Structure formats: structure tokens, C-alpha cells
mmCIF file with all atom_site columns, C-alpha atoms and ligand atoms in Angstrom:
data_model
loop_
_atom_site.group_PDB
_atom_site.id
_atom_site.type_symbol
_atom_site.label_atom_id
_atom_site.label_alt_id
_atom_site.label_comp_id
_atom_site.label_asym_id
_atom_site.label_entity_id
_atom_site.label_seq_id
_atom_site.pdbx_PDB_ins_code
_atom_site.Cartn_x
_atom_site.Cartn_y
_atom_site.Cartn_z
_atom_site.occupancy
_atom_site.B_iso_or_equiv
_atom_site.pdbx_formal_charge
_atom_site.auth_seq_id
_atom_site.auth_comp_id
_atom_site.auth_asym_id
_atom_site.auth_atom_id
_atom_site.pdbx_PDB_model_num
ATOM   1   C CA  . UNK A 1 1   ? -15.498 -15.902 17.095  1.00 55.00 ? 9   UNK A CA  1
ATOM   2   C CA  . UNK A 1 2   ? -14.228 -14.514 15.003  1.00 59.00 ? 10  UNK A CA  1
ATOM   3   C CA  . UNK A 1 3   ? -9.362  -13.316 15.843  1.00 58.00 ? 11  UNK A CA  1
ATOM   4   C CA  . UNK A 1 4   ? -9.329  -10.141 15.335  1.00 57.00 ? 12  UNK A CA  1
ATOM   5   C CA  . UNK A 1 5   ? -5.790  -8.678  15.762  1.00 59.00 ? 13  UNK A CA  1
ATOM   6   C CA  . UNK A 1 6   ? -5.915  -4.392  14.878  1.00 66.00 ? 14  UNK A CA  1
ATOM   7   C CA  . UNK A 1 7   ? -6.054  -4.232  11.392  1.00 85.00 ? 15  UNK A CA  1
ATOM   8   C CA  . UNK A 1 8   ? -4.013  -1.067  9.351   1.00 93.00 ? 16  UNK A CA  1
ATOM   9   C CA  . UNK A 1 9   ? -6.445  0.695   7.435   1.00 96.00 ? 17  UNK A CA  1
ATOM   10  C CA  . UNK A 1 10  ? -4.778  1.427   3.880   1.00 97.00 ? 18  UNK A CA  1
ATOM   11  C CA  . UNK A 1 11  ? -4.949  4.815   1.388   1.00 97.00 ? 19  UNK A CA  1
ATOM   12  C CA  . UNK A 1 12  ? -5.035  5.021   -2.056  1.00 98.00 ? 20  UNK A CA  1
ATOM   13  C CA  . UNK A 1 13  ? -5.298  6.865   -4.026  1.00 98.00 ? 21  UNK A CA  1
ATOM   14  C CA  . UNK A 1 14  ? -8.020  5.973   -6.939  1.00 98.00 ? 22  UNK A CA  1
ATOM   15  C CA  . UNK A 1 15  ? -5.273  5.911   -9.378  1.00 98.00 ? 23  UNK A CA  1
ATOM   16  C CA  . UNK A 1 16  ? -2.944  3.257   -7.526  1.00 98.00 ? 24  UNK A CA  1
ATOM   17  C CA  . UNK A 1 17  ? -5.559  0.364   -7.243  1.00 98.00 ? 25  UNK A CA  1
ATOM   18  C CA  . UNK A 1 18  ? -4.487  -2.048  -9.429  1.00 98.00 ? 26  UNK A CA  1
ATOM   19  C CA  . UNK A 1 19  ? -7.512  -4.533  -11.160 1.00 98.00 ? 27  UNK A CA  1
ATOM   20  C CA  . UNK A 1 20  ? -7.382  -7.790  -8.679  1.00 98.00 ? 28  UNK A CA  1
ATOM   21  C CA  . UNK A 1 21  ? -8.086  -4.748  -5.926  1.00 98.00 ? 29  UNK A CA  1
ATOM   22  C CA  . UNK A 1 22  ? -10.823 -3.154  -8.029  1.00 98.00 ? 30  UNK A CA  1
ATOM   23  C CA  . UNK A 1 23  ? -12.668 -6.944  -8.462  1.00 98.00 ? 31  UNK A CA  1
ATOM   24  C CA  . UNK A 1 24  ? -12.631 -6.861  -4.294  1.00 98.00 ? 32  UNK A CA  1
ATOM   25  C CA  . UNK A 1 25  ? -14.021 -3.395  -3.048  1.00 99.00 ? 33  UNK A CA  1
ATOM   26  C CA  . UNK A 1 26  ? -16.707 -4.224  -6.407  1.00 98.00 ? 34  UNK A CA  1
ATOM   27  C CA  . UNK A 1 27  ? -17.366 -7.530  -4.594  1.00 98.00 ? 35  UNK A CA  1
ATOM   28  C CA  . UNK A 1 28  ? -17.444 -6.261  -1.404  1.00 98.00 ? 36  UNK A CA  1
ATOM   29  C CA  . UNK A 1 29  ? -19.913 -3.505  -2.246  1.00 98.00 ? 37  UNK A CA  1
ATOM   30  C CA  . UNK A 1 30  ? -22.511 -5.421  -3.845  1.00 98.00 ? 38  UNK A CA  1
ATOM   31  C CA  . UNK A 1 31  ? -22.489 -8.136  -0.890  1.00 98.00 ? 39  UNK A CA  1
ATOM   32  C CA  . UNK A 1 32  ? -23.092 -4.720  1.390   1.00 98.00 ? 40  UNK A CA  1
ATOM   33  C CA  . UNK A 1 33  ? -25.519 -3.100  -0.832  1.00 98.00 ? 41  UNK A CA  1
ATOM   34  C CA  . UNK A 1 34  ? -27.409 -5.492  -3.519  1.00 98.00 ? 42  UNK A CA  1
ATOM   35  C CA  . UNK A 1 35  ? -30.316 -3.543  -4.768  1.00 98.00 ? 43  UNK A CA  1
ATOM   36  C CA  . UNK A 1 36  ? -27.583 -1.151  -6.249  1.00 97.00 ? 44  UNK A CA  1
ATOM   37  C CA  . UNK A 1 37  ? -25.237 -3.730  -6.690  1.00 98.00 ? 45  UNK A CA  1
ATOM   38  C CA  . UNK A 1 38  ? -23.148 -2.951  -10.645 1.00 98.00 ? 46  UNK A CA  1
ATOM   39  C CA  . UNK A 1 39  ? -20.461 -4.711  -12.511 1.00 98.00 ? 47  UNK A CA  1
ATOM   40  C CA  . UNK A 1 40  ? -18.174 -2.269  -11.325 1.00 98.00 ? 48  UNK A CA  1
ATOM   41  C CA  . UNK A 1 41  ? -15.944 -0.523  -8.009  1.00 98.00 ? 49  UNK A CA  1
ATOM   42  C CA  . UNK A 1 42  ? -18.234 2.202   -7.428  1.00 98.00 ? 50  UNK A CA  1
ATOM   43  C CA  . UNK A 1 43  ? -21.814 3.174   -8.328  1.00 98.00 ? 51  UNK A CA  1
ATOM   44  C CA  . UNK A 1 44  ? -22.138 6.035   -10.335 1.00 97.00 ? 52  UNK A CA  1
ATOM   45  C CA  . UNK A 1 45  ? -18.435 7.678   -10.000 1.00 97.00 ? 53  UNK A CA  1
ATOM   46  C CA  . UNK A 1 46  ? -14.928 6.798   -9.103  1.00 98.00 ? 54  UNK A CA  1
ATOM   47  C CA  . UNK A 1 47  ? -14.294 8.520   -5.810  1.00 98.00 ? 55  UNK A CA  1
ATOM   48  C CA  . UNK A 1 48  ? -11.239 9.883   -5.810  1.00 98.00 ? 56  UNK A CA  1
ATOM   49  C CA  . UNK A 1 49  ? -9.931  8.011   -2.449  1.00 98.00 ? 57  UNK A CA  1
ATOM   50  C CA  . UNK A 1 50  ? -9.965  4.543   -0.876  1.00 98.00 ? 58  UNK A CA  1
ATOM   51  C CA  . UNK A 1 51  ? -9.432  2.698   2.432   1.00 98.00 ? 59  UNK A CA  1
ATOM   52  C CA  . UNK A 1 52  ? -9.646  -0.405  2.600   1.00 98.00 ? 60  UNK A CA  1
ATOM   53  C CA  . UNK A 1 53  ? -8.565  -3.487  5.390   1.00 98.00 ? 61  UNK A CA  1
ATOM   54  C CA  . UNK A 1 54  ? -7.826  -6.512  4.187   1.00 97.00 ? 62  UNK A CA  1
ATOM   55  C CA  . UNK A 1 55  ? -8.187  -9.249  7.125   1.00 95.00 ? 63  UNK A CA  1
ATOM   56  C CA  . UNK A 1 56  ? -4.308  -11.133 4.927   1.00 94.00 ? 64  UNK A CA  1
ATOM   57  C CA  . UNK A 1 57  ? -5.707  -11.079 1.187   1.00 94.00 ? 65  UNK A CA  1
ATOM   58  C CA  . UNK A 1 58  ? -9.030  -10.767 1.962   1.00 96.00 ? 66  UNK A CA  1
ATOM   59  C CA  . UNK A 1 59  ? -10.788 -7.128  1.528   1.00 98.00 ? 67  UNK A CA  1
ATOM   60  C CA  . UNK A 1 60  ? -12.877 -6.831  4.757   1.00 98.00 ? 68  UNK A CA  1
ATOM   61  C CA  . UNK A 1 61  ? -13.976 -3.094  5.427   1.00 98.00 ? 69  UNK A CA  1
ATOM   62  C CA  . UNK A 1 62  ? -13.913 0.045   2.822   1.00 98.00 ? 70  UNK A CA  1
ATOM   63  C CA  . UNK A 1 63  ? -15.065 3.193   1.915   1.00 98.00 ? 71  UNK A CA  1
ATOM   64  C CA  . UNK A 1 64  ? -14.253 5.259   -0.663  1.00 98.00 ? 72  UNK A CA  1
ATOM   65  C CA  . UNK A 1 65  ? -14.177 9.153   -0.512  1.00 98.00 ? 73  UNK A CA  1
ATOM   66  C CA  . UNK A 1 66  ? -14.046 12.555  -2.202  1.00 98.00 ? 74  UNK A CA  1
ATOM   67  C CA  . UNK A 1 67  ? -12.574 16.040  -1.694  1.00 98.00 ? 75  UNK A CA  1
ATOM   68  C CA  . UNK A 1 68  ? -14.788 18.470  -3.012  1.00 98.00 ? 76  UNK A CA  1
ATOM   69  C CA  . UNK A 1 69  ? -15.774 22.218  -2.780  1.00 98.00 ? 77  UNK A CA  1
ATOM   70  C CA  . UNK A 1 70  ? -19.510 22.433  -1.753  1.00 98.00 ? 78  UNK A CA  1
ATOM   71  C CA  . UNK A 1 71  ? -21.112 25.484  -0.970  1.00 98.00 ? 79  UNK A CA  1
ATOM   72  C CA  . UNK A 1 72  ? -23.450 26.621  1.845   1.00 98.00 ? 80  UNK A CA  1
ATOM   73  C CA  . UNK A 1 73  ? -25.514 28.654  1.808   1.00 98.00 ? 81  UNK A CA  1
ATOM   74  C CA  . UNK A 1 74  ? -22.884 30.825  -0.959  1.00 97.00 ? 82  UNK A CA  1
ATOM   75  C CA  . UNK A 1 75  ? -20.039 30.486  1.191   1.00 98.00 ? 83  UNK A CA  1
ATOM   76  C CA  . UNK A 1 76  ? -16.719 27.535  0.185   1.00 98.00 ? 84  UNK A CA  1
ATOM   77  C CA  . UNK A 1 77  ? -16.851 24.960  1.987   1.00 98.00 ? 85  UNK A CA  1
ATOM   78  C CA  . UNK A 1 78  ? -14.033 21.385  1.320   1.00 98.00 ? 86  UNK A CA  1
ATOM   79  C CA  . UNK A 1 79  ? -15.101 19.043  2.477   1.00 98.00 ? 87  UNK A CA  1
ATOM   80  C CA  . UNK A 1 80  ? -14.531 14.567  2.439   1.00 98.00 ? 88  UNK A CA  1
ATOM   81  C CA  . UNK A 1 81  ? -17.950 13.272  0.810   1.00 98.00 ? 89  UNK A CA  1
ATOM   82  C CA  . UNK A 1 82  ? -18.404 9.835   2.978   1.00 98.00 ? 90  UNK A CA  1
ATOM   83  C CA  . UNK A 1 83  ? -19.061 7.361   0.249   1.00 98.00 ? 91  UNK A CA  1
ATOM   84  C CA  . UNK A 1 84  ? -20.091 2.998   0.576   1.00 98.00 ? 92  UNK A CA  1
ATOM   85  C CA  . UNK A 1 85  ? -19.001 2.806   3.790   1.00 98.00 ? 93  UNK A CA  1
ATOM   86  C CA  . UNK A 1 86  ? -19.178 -1.243  4.287   1.00 98.00 ? 94  UNK A CA  1
ATOM   87  C CA  . UNK A 1 87  ? -17.839 -4.466  6.122   1.00 98.00 ? 95  UNK A CA  1
ATOM   88  C CA  . UNK A 1 88  ? -18.113 -7.964  5.387   1.00 98.00 ? 96  UNK A CA  1
ATOM   89  C CA  . UNK A 1 89  ? -21.350 -9.267  7.481   1.00 98.00 ? 97  UNK A CA  1
ATOM   90  C CA  . UNK A 1 90  ? -18.405 -11.548 8.410   1.00 97.00 ? 98  UNK A CA  1
ATOM   91  C CA  . UNK A 1 91  ? -16.724 -9.236  10.906  1.00 97.00 ? 99  UNK A CA  1
ATOM   92  C CA  . UNK A 1 92  ? -19.239 -6.599  10.962  1.00 98.00 ? 100 UNK A CA  1
ATOM   93  C CA  . UNK A 1 93  ? -19.761 -5.441  15.290  1.00 97.00 ? 101 UNK A CA  1
ATOM   94  C CA  . UNK A 1 94  ? -16.015 -5.576  16.386  1.00 97.00 ? 102 UNK A CA  1
ATOM   95  C CA  . UNK A 1 95  ? -15.297 -1.494  15.702  1.00 97.00 ? 103 UNK A CA  1
ATOM   96  C CA  . UNK A 1 96  ? -13.940 -1.667  11.842  1.00 97.00 ? 104 UNK A CA  1
ATOM   97  C CA  . UNK A 1 97  ? -16.236 0.783   9.970   1.00 98.00 ? 105 UNK A CA  1
ATOM   98  C CA  . UNK A 1 98  ? -16.115 2.259   13.300  1.00 98.00 ? 106 UNK A CA  1
ATOM   99  C CA  . UNK A 1 99  ? -12.330 2.385   13.128  1.00 97.00 ? 107 UNK A CA  1
ATOM   100 C CA  . UNK A 1 100 ? -12.753 3.810   9.581   1.00 98.00 ? 108 UNK A CA  1
ATOM   101 C CA  . UNK A 1 101 ? -15.123 6.869   10.087  1.00 98.00 ? 109 UNK A CA  1
ATOM   102 C CA  . UNK A 1 102 ? -12.187 7.195   13.043  1.00 98.00 ? 110 UNK A CA  1
ATOM   103 C CA  . UNK A 1 103 ? -9.252  7.152   9.839   1.00 98.00 ? 111 UNK A CA  1
ATOM   104 C CA  . UNK A 1 104 ? -11.644 9.376   7.963   1.00 98.00 ? 112 UNK A CA  1
ATOM   105 C CA  . UNK A 1 105 ? -12.709 12.136  10.921  1.00 98.00 ? 113 UNK A CA  1
ATOM   106 C CA  . UNK A 1 106 ? -8.359  12.490  11.537  1.00 98.00 ? 114 UNK A CA  1
ATOM   107 C CA  . UNK A 1 107 ? -7.939  12.822  8.195   1.00 98.00 ? 115 UNK A CA  1
ATOM   108 C CA  . UNK A 1 108 ? -9.663  15.654  7.180   1.00 98.00 ? 116 UNK A CA  1
ATOM   109 C CA  . UNK A 1 109 ? -8.666  17.358  10.646  1.00 98.00 ? 117 UNK A CA  1
ATOM   110 C CA  . UNK A 1 110 ? -5.202  17.286  9.243   1.00 98.00 ? 118 UNK A CA  1
ATOM   111 C CA  . UNK A 1 111 ? -6.134  18.751  5.174   1.00 98.00 ? 119 UNK A CA  1
ATOM   112 C CA  . UNK A 1 112 ? -7.508  21.439  4.423   1.00 98.00 ? 120 UNK A CA  1
ATOM   113 C CA  . UNK A 1 113 ? -10.732 19.661  4.943   1.00 98.00 ? 121 UNK A CA  1
ATOM   114 C CA  . UNK A 1 114 ? -13.659 21.910  7.171   1.00 98.00 ? 122 UNK A CA  1
ATOM   115 C CA  . UNK A 1 115 ? -16.300 19.108  7.575   1.00 98.00 ? 123 UNK A CA  1
ATOM   116 C CA  . UNK A 1 116 ? -17.048 15.574  7.022   1.00 98.00 ? 124 UNK A CA  1
ATOM   117 C CA  . UNK A 1 117 ? -20.335 15.262  4.815   1.00 98.00 ? 125 UNK A CA  1
ATOM   118 C CA  . UNK A 1 118 ? -21.680 11.604  4.494   1.00 98.00 ? 126 UNK A CA  1
ATOM   119 C CA  . UNK A 1 119 ? -25.789 10.575  3.890   1.00 97.00 ? 127 UNK A CA  1
ATOM   120 C CA  . UNK A 1 120 ? -27.412 8.396   5.491   1.00 96.00 ? 128 UNK A CA  1
ATOM   121 C CA  . UNK A 1 121 ? -31.324 6.920   6.322   1.00 95.00 ? 129 UNK A CA  1
ATOM   122 C CA  . UNK A 1 122 ? -28.782 4.825   9.715   1.00 97.00 ? 130 UNK A CA  1
ATOM   123 C CA  . UNK A 1 123 ? -27.541 7.573   11.337  1.00 98.00 ? 131 UNK A CA  1
ATOM   124 C CA  . UNK A 1 124 ? -26.169 5.591   15.077  1.00 98.00 ? 132 UNK A CA  1
ATOM   125 C CA  . UNK A 1 125 ? -22.336 4.612   13.402  1.00 98.00 ? 133 UNK A CA  1
ATOM   126 C CA  . UNK A 1 126 ? -22.324 8.477   12.357  1.00 98.00 ? 134 UNK A CA  1
ATOM   127 C CA  . UNK A 1 127 ? -23.570 9.659   15.815  1.00 98.00 ? 135 UNK A CA  1
ATOM   128 C CA  . UNK A 1 128 ? -22.152 7.844   18.375  1.00 98.00 ? 136 UNK A CA  1
ATOM   129 C CA  . UNK A 1 129 ? -18.353 9.432   16.133  1.00 98.00 ? 137 UNK A CA  1
ATOM   130 C CA  . UNK A 1 130 ? -19.067 12.891  16.468  1.00 98.00 ? 138 UNK A CA  1
ATOM   131 C CA  . UNK A 1 131 ? -21.338 13.250  13.593  1.00 98.00 ? 139 UNK A CA  1
ATOM   132 C CA  . UNK A 1 132 ? -24.405 15.567  13.917  1.00 98.00 ? 140 UNK A CA  1
ATOM   133 C CA  . UNK A 1 133 ? -27.743 16.129  11.047  1.00 98.00 ? 141 UNK A CA  1
ATOM   134 C CA  . UNK A 1 134 ? -28.255 18.489  9.134   1.00 98.00 ? 142 UNK A CA  1
ATOM   135 C CA  . UNK A 1 135 ? -31.210 19.405  7.626   1.00 98.00 ? 143 UNK A CA  1
ATOM   136 C CA  . UNK A 1 136 ? -31.113 22.217  4.768   1.00 97.00 ? 144 UNK A CA  1
ATOM   137 C CA  . UNK A 1 137 ? -31.788 23.391  0.978   1.00 98.00 ? 145 UNK A CA  1
ATOM   138 C CA  . UNK A 1 138 ? -30.314 21.353  -1.503  1.00 98.00 ? 146 UNK A CA  1
ATOM   139 C CA  . UNK A 1 139 ? -29.201 20.428  -5.605  1.00 98.00 ? 147 UNK A CA  1
ATOM   140 C CA  . UNK A 1 140 ? -27.318 18.216  -6.259  1.00 98.00 ? 148 UNK A CA  1
ATOM   141 C CA  . UNK A 1 141 ? -26.503 16.946  -10.112 1.00 98.00 ? 149 UNK A CA  1
ATOM   142 C CA  . UNK A 1 142 ? -28.140 13.507  -10.700 1.00 98.00 ? 150 UNK A CA  1
ATOM   143 C CA  . UNK A 1 143 ? -27.059 10.511  -12.523 1.00 98.00 ? 151 UNK A CA  1
ATOM   144 C CA  . UNK A 1 144 ? -27.673 7.205   -13.389 1.00 97.00 ? 152 UNK A CA  1
ATOM   145 C CA  . UNK A 1 145 ? -25.328 4.215   -15.448 1.00 97.00 ? 153 UNK A CA  1
ATOM   146 C CA  . UNK A 1 146 ? -23.241 7.088   -16.705 1.00 97.00 ? 154 UNK A CA  1
ATOM   147 C CA  . UNK A 1 147 ? -26.452 10.098  -18.294 1.00 98.00 ? 155 UNK A CA  1
ATOM   148 C CA  . UNK A 1 148 ? -26.500 12.886  -16.029 1.00 98.00 ? 156 UNK A CA  1
ATOM   149 C CA  . UNK A 1 149 ? -30.389 13.942  -16.004 1.00 98.00 ? 157 UNK A CA  1
ATOM   150 C CA  . UNK A 1 150 ? -29.253 17.843  -14.867 1.00 98.00 ? 158 UNK A CA  1
ATOM   151 C CA  . UNK A 1 151 ? -30.210 19.137  -11.392 1.00 98.00 ? 159 UNK A CA  1
ATOM   152 C CA  . UNK A 1 152 ? -31.604 18.043  -8.024  1.00 98.00 ? 160 UNK A CA  1
ATOM   153 C CA  . UNK A 1 153 ? -33.084 20.136  -5.956  1.00 98.00 ? 161 UNK A CA  1
ATOM   154 C CA  . UNK A 1 154 ? -34.704 19.038  -2.785  1.00 98.00 ? 162 UNK A CA  1
ATOM   155 C CA  . UNK A 1 155 ? -34.668 20.285  0.888   1.00 98.00 ? 163 UNK A CA  1
ATOM   156 C CA  . UNK A 1 156 ? -33.194 16.831  2.925   1.00 98.00 ? 164 UNK A CA  1
ATOM   157 C CA  . UNK A 1 157 ? -34.551 16.789  5.849   1.00 98.00 ? 165 UNK A CA  1
ATOM   158 C CA  . UNK A 1 158 ? -31.862 15.195  8.513   1.00 97.00 ? 166 UNK A CA  1
ATOM   159 C CA  . UNK A 1 159 ? -29.844 13.202  6.189   1.00 97.00 ? 167 UNK A CA  1
ATOM   160 C CA  . UNK A 1 160 ? -26.904 14.508  5.808   1.00 98.00 ? 168 UNK A CA  1
ATOM   161 C CA  . UNK A 1 161 ? -24.208 14.855  8.284   1.00 98.00 ? 169 UNK A CA  1
ATOM   162 C CA  . UNK A 1 162 ? -21.468 16.364  9.084   1.00 98.00 ? 170 UNK A CA  1
ATOM   163 C CA  . UNK A 1 163 ? -18.186 16.424  11.583  1.00 98.00 ? 171 UNK A CA  1
ATOM   164 C CA  . UNK A 1 164 ? -16.546 19.482  11.989  1.00 98.00 ? 172 UNK A CA  1
ATOM   165 C CA  . UNK A 1 165 ? -13.110 18.692  11.270  1.00 98.00 ? 173 UNK A CA  1
ATOM   166 C CA  . UNK A 1 166 ? -11.571 22.491  10.835  1.00 98.00 ? 174 UNK A CA  1
ATOM   167 C CA  . UNK A 1 167 ? -12.225 26.285  11.414  1.00 97.00 ? 175 UNK A CA  1
ATOM   168 C CA  . UNK A 1 168 ? -15.104 26.503  9.418   1.00 97.00 ? 176 UNK A CA  1
ATOM   169 C CA  . UNK A 1 169 ? -18.517 26.481  11.248  1.00 98.00 ? 177 UNK A CA  1
ATOM   170 C CA  . UNK A 1 170 ? -21.495 25.262  9.519   1.00 98.00 ? 178 UNK A CA  1
ATOM   171 C CA  . UNK A 1 171 ? -23.360 27.879  7.079   1.00 98.00 ? 179 UNK A CA  1
ATOM   172 C CA  . UNK A 1 172 ? -26.503 28.683  7.857   1.00 97.00 ? 180 UNK A CA  1
ATOM   173 C CA  . UNK A 1 173 ? -28.511 29.050  3.727   1.00 97.00 ? 181 UNK A CA  1
ATOM   174 C CA  . UNK A 1 174 ? -28.689 26.289  0.625   1.00 98.00 ? 182 UNK A CA  1
ATOM   175 C CA  . UNK A 1 175 ? -26.294 23.403  -0.039  1.00 98.00 ? 183 UNK A CA  1
ATOM   176 C CA  . UNK A 1 176 ? -25.125 22.839  -3.211  1.00 98.00 ? 184 UNK A CA  1
ATOM   177 C CA  . UNK A 1 177 ? -23.003 19.543  -3.856  1.00 98.00 ? 185 UNK A CA  1
ATOM   178 C CA  . UNK A 1 178 ? -21.435 21.726  -7.179  1.00 98.00 ? 186 UNK A CA  1
ATOM   179 C CA  . UNK A 1 179 ? -21.923 17.894  -8.420  1.00 98.00 ? 187 UNK A CA  1
ATOM   180 C CA  . UNK A 1 180 ? -23.326 13.956  -7.111  1.00 98.00 ? 188 UNK A CA  1
ATOM   181 C CA  . UNK A 1 181 ? -24.463 13.164  -4.727  1.00 97.00 ? 189 UNK A CA  1
ATOM   182 C CA  . UNK A 1 182 ? -22.738 10.320  -2.094  1.00 92.00 ? 190 UNK A CA  1
HETATM 183 C C1  . COA B 2 .   ? -22.681 0.631   8.493   1.00 61.15 ? 212 COA B C1  1
HETATM 184 C C2  . COA B 2 .   ? -21.221 -1.127  8.861   1.00 61.15 ? 212 COA B C2  1
HETATM 185 C C3  . COA B 2 .   ? -20.735 -0.677  8.296   1.00 61.15 ? 212 COA B C3  1
HETATM 186 C C4  . COA B 2 .   ? -20.655 -1.277  9.619   1.00 61.15 ? 212 COA B C4  1
HETATM 187 O O1  . COA B 2 .   ? -19.512 -1.427  10.445  1.00 61.15 ? 212 COA B O1  1
HETATM 188 P P1  . COA B 2 .   ? -18.984 -2.020  11.468  1.00 61.15 ? 212 COA B P1  1
HETATM 189 O O2  . COA B 2 .   ? -17.989 -2.584  10.925  1.00 61.15 ? 212 COA B O2  1
HETATM 190 O O3  . COA B 2 .   ? -20.427 -3.558  11.704  1.00 61.15 ? 212 COA B O3  1
HETATM 191 O O4  . COA B 2 .   ? -19.023 -1.193  12.578  1.00 61.15 ? 212 COA B O4  1
HETATM 192 P P2  . COA B 2 .   ? -18.802 -1.336  14.007  1.00 61.15 ? 212 COA B P2  1
HETATM 193 O O5  . COA B 2 .   ? -18.645 -2.727  14.596  1.00 61.15 ? 212 COA B O5  1
HETATM 194 O O6  . COA B 2 .   ? -17.842 0.413   14.282  1.00 61.15 ? 212 COA B O6  1
HETATM 195 O O7  . COA B 2 .   ? -19.841 -0.564  14.849  1.00 61.15 ? 212 COA B O7  1
HETATM 196 C C5  . COA B 2 .   ? -21.563 -1.829  14.807  1.00 61.15 ? 212 COA B C5  1
HETATM 197 C C6  . COA B 2 .   ? -21.983 -0.769  15.114  1.00 61.15 ? 212 COA B C6  1
HETATM 198 O O8  . COA B 2 .   ? -22.700 0.207   14.582  1.00 61.15 ? 212 COA B O8  1
HETATM 199 C C7  . COA B 2 .   ? -23.984 0.831   13.963  1.00 61.15 ? 212 COA B C7  1
HETATM 200 N N1  . COA B 2 .   ? -24.698 -0.097  13.048  1.00 61.15 ? 212 COA B N1  1
HETATM 201 C C8  . COA B 2 .   ? -24.643 -1.317  11.968  1.00 61.15 ? 212 COA B C8  1
HETATM 202 N N2  . COA B 2 .   ? -25.706 -0.755  11.468  1.00 61.15 ? 212 COA B N2  1
HETATM 203 C C9  . COA B 2 .   ? -24.955 0.173   10.951  1.00 61.15 ? 212 COA B C9  1
HETATM 204 C C10 . COA B 2 .   ? -25.968 1.188   9.406   1.00 61.15 ? 212 COA B C10 1
HETATM 205 N N3  . COA B 2 .   ? -26.621 0.388   8.257   1.00 61.15 ? 212 COA B N3  1
HETATM 206 N N4  . COA B 2 .   ? -25.144 2.197   9.441   1.00 61.15 ? 212 COA B N4  1
HETATM 207 C C11 . COA B 2 .   ? -25.230 3.142   11.016  1.00 61.15 ? 212 COA B C11 1
HETATM 208 N N5  . COA B 2 .   ? -24.278 1.585   11.856  1.00 61.15 ? 212 COA B N5  1
HETATM 209 C C12 . COA B 2 .   ? -24.865 0.788   11.425  1.00 61.15 ? 212 COA B C12 1
HETATM 210 C C13 . COA B 2 .   ? -24.714 -0.286  15.269  1.00 61.15 ? 212 COA B C13 1
HETATM 211 O O9  . COA B 2 .   ? -25.411 0.891   16.425  1.00 61.15 ? 212 COA B O9  1
HETATM 212 C C14 . COA B 2 .   ? -23.929 -1.309  15.269  1.00 61.15 ? 212 COA B C14 1
HETATM 213 O O10 . COA B 2 .   ? -23.906 -0.784  16.922  1.00 61.15 ? 212 COA B O10 1
HETATM 214 P P3  . COA B 2 .   ? -23.990 -2.996  17.404  1.00 61.15 ? 212 COA B P3  1
HETATM 215 O O11 . COA B 2 .   ? -22.661 -3.662  16.506  1.00 61.15 ? 212 COA B O11 1
HETATM 216 O O12 . COA B 2 .   ? -23.959 -2.644  18.419  1.00 61.15 ? 212 COA B O12 1
HETATM 217 O O13 . COA B 2 .   ? -25.193 -3.707  16.700  1.00 61.15 ? 212 COA B O13 1
HETATM 218 C C15 . COA B 2 .   ? -22.221 -2.621  8.284   1.00 61.15 ? 212 COA B C15 1
HETATM 219 O O14 . COA B 2 .   ? -22.984 -2.274  9.402   1.00 61.15 ? 212 COA B O14 1
HETATM 220 C C16 . COA B 2 .   ? -22.318 -2.722  7.062   1.00 61.15 ? 212 COA B C16 1
HETATM 221 O O15 . COA B 2 .   ? -20.676 -2.420  6.325   1.00 61.15 ? 212 COA B O15 1
HETATM 222 N N6  . COA B 2 .   ? -23.459 -2.068  6.700   1.00 61.15 ? 212 COA B N6  1
HETATM 223 C C17 . COA B 2 .   ? -23.657 -3.064  4.939   1.00 61.15 ? 212 COA B C17 1
HETATM 224 C C18 . COA B 2 .   ? -23.967 -0.850  4.535   1.00 61.15 ? 212 COA B C18 1
HETATM 225 C C19 . COA B 2 .   ? -24.147 -0.021  5.332   1.00 61.15 ? 212 COA B C19 1
HETATM 226 O O16 . COA B 2 .   ? -25.219 0.090   5.169   1.00 61.15 ? 212 COA B O16 1
HETATM 227 N N7  . COA B 2 .   ? -22.905 1.043   5.257   1.00 61.15 ? 212 COA B N7  1
HETATM 228 C C20 . COA B 2 .   ? -23.724 2.237   5.638   1.00 61.15 ? 212 COA B C20 1
HETATM 229 C C21 . COA B 2 .   ? -24.377 3.258   4.256   1.00 61.15 ? 212 COA B C21 1
HETATM 230 S S1  . COA B 2 .   ? -24.304 5.387   5.447   1.00 61.15 ? 212 COA B S1  1
#
């Protein structure tokens, strides 16, 4: 049984990450997403922030965050996009994933953010933390290995999940990500 004292979540602007943190994130990310393993600390594009939890020197939990304006039904909505949330397999089911999600929600509530947004097939952790799934006609920039392939237009049924953290309600209408899909 792993002894886990409550561990601090630390927030890093992407620009402040040193090569050792990039190495640790790359290793953890590739371990947690083996079908999308790449020799870098992000999959398509660098995020704006990272939230990290270390156990001593060992990185055990990670989430990337993008702060972005998207368009929903023609209305601008400020979001924090959740990217590559992952926890070391030896430290799962201890509440660390929930700790990171709660930290992101609190950050959004404290700042100029309307919604936390993510895409997920397995939605349990997010439902448990107050997210709801939405369906919408969506468009986003397709990116693969440093090449863009133009704009995807597709209806996403119950793939995107949102959590309100500001005053605005989620507008009716199509979602334009104004960038890539996390
Ligand atoms: C999803 C993940 C981050 C959860 O981390 P965690 O520290 O175990 O989370 P918590 O302890 O706070 O909560 C655990 C609960 O999350 C839910 N959960 C488990 N795997 C999940 C998954 N892949 N996606 C969403 N929810 C998940 C379950 O309800 C689980 O409850 P259980 O422990 O009783 O089975 C971790 O399982 C992981 O890194 N998985 C691989 C990467 C991944 O799929 N990330 C999500 C991308 S959207």
C-alpha cells in the first residue's frame, strides 16, 4: 500500500519548464497514453500551463491547460481546456486525478474563465466532479505531427464535457474551437 501524504499541485507556465520537467512529463504521458506516445511532452501543440504533482522527485500526476477564447453560437466563451490528464499507474485511485481536476475548476472560478472544457470517452471522473457532456456541431484545426490539415467539421455527440465556472451560460449553437481540439 502506497503511503500518500496530501501532495501539493504545482502550476508552471510552459515557458518556465526546464528540460528535466519536460523529460518527466514525456515519460509519464507516454506511459499513460501508449497509443499516442511521442518523443516530446505534448501531443499536438504545447499547452499554456501544466499542473504537476510530485512524490519526492518522481512526477506522478500531470495535466496541461490551454486558456483560449472559443466561439459557441457566435458568442465568445473563455475556456480552460484540459489536456492529457494522467496519473502514474502505481498511484491511481488515490484521488490525484480528482485533485488536479478540482484545482483546475478552482483556478477557473478565480480567474476570467467561463467554462472548463475537455474531450473524454470515459467520463466517470469528470461526472463525479460536476462536468456535463454536450452535443454540438464542432469545427477545429486538424494537426498531426507539426502539419495542419485544415478545418474539421463534425457533430460531436457527448464527447465534449463542460463545467461552468463563470457567469455565462453555455450558448446554443455550433462550437468553433478557434484552434485545435485538445
Ligand atoms: C483518468 C486518471 C487520470 C484518473 O486518475 P486517478 O488518480 O486514478 O483518479 P482518482 O483517484 O481521483 O479517481 C479515480 C476514479 O476515476 C475514474 N476513472 C478511472 N479511469 C478513468 C479514465 N480513464 N477516465 C475517466 N475517469 C476514470 C473511476 O471512477 C475511478 O474510480 P475507482 O478508483 O473507484 O475505479 C488515470 O486513470 C489515468 O491516468 N488514466 C490513463 C490516462 C487517461 O485515460 N486520462 C484521461 C484522459 S481524458
